[in-house]
């Protein structure tokens, strides 16, 4: 998929979303509730993804400006040879 096709697809989805928002005041209560649930689900997934990525970046990459401390590495425990 080329970047132009991707941009067209994003624009089409955005236009459908705006049309849905414009028609929402005229919609039935069931449709309003279902739209709200879907929107809440999408926002929740995005927020959790951002939190997971920021926590991973902070703990693994040392995004606070310092290099990761080698003392905090996990060491593998191997069974003792008999």
XYZ file of N, CA and C in Angstrom:
246
model
N 0.857 -1.167 0.000
C 0.000 0.000 0.000
C 0.905 1.232 0.000
N 0.690 2.095 -0.970
C 1.508 3.305 -1.056
C 1.018 4.343 -0.044
N 1.837 5.344 0.135
C 1.475 6.371 1.117
C 0.247 7.167 0.661
N 0.081 7.335 -0.636
C -1.100 8.052 -1.142
C -2.373 7.269 -0.857
N -2.322 5.950 -1.056
C -3.489 5.115 -0.766
C -3.822 5.150 0.725
N -2.775 5.115 1.538
C -2.986 5.161 2.984
C -3.620 6.481 3.401
N -3.129 7.583 2.849
C -3.693 8.892 3.183
C -5.145 9.010 2.728
N -5.451 8.462 1.559
C -6.831 8.484 1.074
C -7.728 7.664 1.991
N -7.233 6.524 2.450
C -8.013 5.671 3.337
C -8.265 6.365 4.680
N -7.230 7.013 5.219
C -7.391 7.745 6.477
C -8.377 8.895 6.300
N -8.295 9.578 5.184
C -9.213 10.685 4.919
C -10.651 10.167 4.795
N -10.846 9.032 4.136
C -12.184 8.470 3.994
C -12.752 8.067 5.354
N -11.916 7.481 6.200
C -12.372 7.094 7.530
C -12.724 8.338 8.345
N -11.906 9.386 8.236
C -12.186 10.635 8.935
C -13.488 11.268 8.478
N -13.741 11.232 7.174
C -14.990 11.803 6.654
C -16.197 11.008 7.144
N -16.080 9.676 7.180
C -17.178 8.850 7.683
C -17.432 9.143 9.168
N -16.352 9.331 9.916
C -16.476 9.634 11.339
C -17.165 10.977 11.549
N -16.767 11.988 10.775
C -17.397 13.298 10.898
C -18.869 13.251 10.502
N -19.192 12.493 9.466
C -20.583 12.345 9.049
C -21.397 11.679 10.156
N -20.793 10.672 10.792
C -21.479 9.987 11.883
C -21.712 10.942 13.060
N -20.724 11.776 13.354
C -20.884 12.752 14.435
C -21.951 13.790 14.109
N -22.035 14.199 12.846
C -23.037 15.183 12.452
C -24.442 14.611 12.541
N -24.590 13.320 12.258
C -25.910 12.691 12.293
C -26.270 12.156 13.672
N -25.368 12.242 14.626
C -25.603 11.682 15.944
C -26.773 12.329 16.690
N -26.967 13.649 16.634
C -28.121 14.219 17.353
C -29.476 13.718 16.846
N -29.543 13.278 15.597
C -30.805 12.783 15.027
C -30.964 11.278 15.209
N -29.945 10.618 15.743
C -29.943 9.162 15.833
C -30.805 8.674 16.989
N -31.105 7.381 16.945
C -31.867 6.750 18.012
C -30.947 6.537 19.222
N -31.532 6.414 20.412
C -30.711 6.228 21.614
C -29.793 4.999 21.556
N -30.275 3.919 20.951
C -29.450 2.710 20.854
C -28.206 2.981 20.005
N -28.384 3.708 18.927
C -27.259 4.029 18.058
C -26.269 4.965 18.759
N -26.772 5.897 19.538
C -25.896 6.804 20.288
C -25.082 6.024 21.319
N -25.732 5.104 22.024
C -25.030 4.311 23.036
C -23.992 3.410 22.387
N -24.345 2.762 21.295
C -23.389 1.864 20.636
C -22.201 2.653 20.085
N -22.447 3.819 19.537
C -21.355 4.662 19.042
C -20.451 5.098 20.183
N -21.052 5.434 21.317
C -20.266 5.843 22.480
C -19.410 4.701 23.011
N -19.961 3.496 23.019
C -19.202 2.333 23.490
C -18.015 2.061 22.575
N -18.239 2.114 21.272
C -17.145 1.892 20.325
C -16.082 2.978 20.473
N -16.505 4.202 20.612
C -15.564 5.312 20.785
C -14.779 5.166 22.087
N -15.440 4.774 23.158
C -14.772 4.554 24.436
C -13.753 3.420 24.330
N -14.098 2.359 23.619
C -13.176 1.241 23.415
C -11.926 1.689 22.668
N -12.094 2.460 21.611
C -10.960 2.936 20.821
C -10.056 3.828 21.666
N -10.643 4.728 22.419
C -9.855 5.628 23.268
C -9.113 4.830 24.340
N -9.767 3.841 24.922
C -9.124 3.017 25.948
C -7.930 2.262 25.384
N -8.084 1.683 24.207
C -6.974 0.954 23.582
C -5.811 1.898 23.293
N -6.094 3.084 22.796
C -5.026 4.040 22.509
C -4.308 4.480 23.781
N -5.061 4.767 24.831
C -4.450 5.200 26.090
C -3.596 4.084 26.682
N -4.100 2.855 26.687
C -3.325 1.747 27.229
C -2.076 1.474 26.399
N -2.158 1.642 25.087
C -0.988 1.472 24.227
C 0.059 2.529 24.536
N -0.363 3.757 24.714
C 0.575 4.836 25.039
C 1.225 4.588 26.396
N 0.442 4.151 27.375
C 0.995 3.865 28.696
C 1.997 2.714 28.618
N 1.647 1.656 27.898
C 2.548 0.504 27.787
C 3.843 0.884 27.085
N 3.740 1.658 26.027
C 4.945 2.059 25.303
C 5.811 2.991 26.138
N 5.194 3.893 26.870
C 5.986 4.814 27.678
C 6.654 4.085 28.839
N 5.984 3.134 29.448
C 6.594 2.363 30.538
C 7.732 1.497 30.014
N 7.538 0.881 28.880
C 8.571 0.040 28.292
C 9.775 0.889 27.912
N 9.549 2.014 27.305
C 10.635 2.902 26.893
C 11.385 3.403 28.106
N 10.676 3.746 29.154
C 11.321 4.296 30.342
C 12.181 3.237 31.026
N 11.681 2.018 31.115
C 12.420 0.989 31.849
C 13.525 0.354 31.009
N 13.338 0.223 29.708
C 14.324 -0.466 28.866
C 15.373 0.476 28.296
N 14.968 1.596 27.793
C 15.868 2.468 27.040
C 16.497 3.555 27.896
N 15.996 3.760 29.072
C 16.523 4.846 29.882
C 16.211 6.185 29.257
N 14.965 6.413 28.925
C 14.557 7.641 28.237
C 14.671 8.878 29.120
N 15.062 8.707 30.374
C 15.192 9.864 31.252
C 16.524 10.587 31.042
N 17.262 10.221 30.008
C 18.507 10.900 29.686
C 19.734 10.162 30.178
N 19.551 9.123 30.957
C 20.671 8.344 31.470
C 20.689 6.988 30.787
N 21.863 6.421 30.691
C 21.936 5.073 30.132
C 21.432 4.092 31.180
N 20.927 2.957 30.739
C 20.405 1.997 31.705
C 21.507 1.505 32.647
N 21.147 1.315 33.889
C 22.097 0.873 34.903
C 22.327 -0.629 34.759
N 23.564 -1.067 34.555
C 23.801 -2.505 34.364
C 23.507 -3.319 35.628
N 23.472 -2.709 36.795
C 23.170 -3.444 38.022
C 21.719 -3.890 38.060
N 20.874 -3.260 37.245
C 19.453 -3.599 37.254
C 19.099 -4.666 36.235
N 20.075 -5.206 35.575
C 19.803 -6.278 34.616
C 19.400 -7.534 35.362
N 18.563 -8.304 34.737
C 18.155 -9.562 35.339
C 19.213 -10.607 34.993
N 19.631 -11.354 35.987
C 20.604 -12.416 35.724
C 19.868 -13.748 35.703
N 20.336 -14.630 34.863
C 19.711 -15.936 34.752
C 20.253 -16.833 35.848
N 19.359 -17.561 36.489
C 19.748 -18.507 37.510
C 19.815 -19.873 36.868
N 20.963 -20.501 36.988
C 21.141 -21.828 36.393
C 21.216 -22.850 37.512
N 20.690 -24.031 37.255
C 20.761 -25.070 38.301
C 22.200 -25.514 38.513
N 22.512 -25.861 39.735
C 23.859 -26.327 40.074
C 24.081 -27.709 39.479
N 25.279 -27.942 38.984
C 25.611 -29.243 38.399
C 25.862 -30.235 39.524
N 25.391 -31.465 39.372
C 25.586 -32.491 40.391
C 26.718 -33.391 40.032
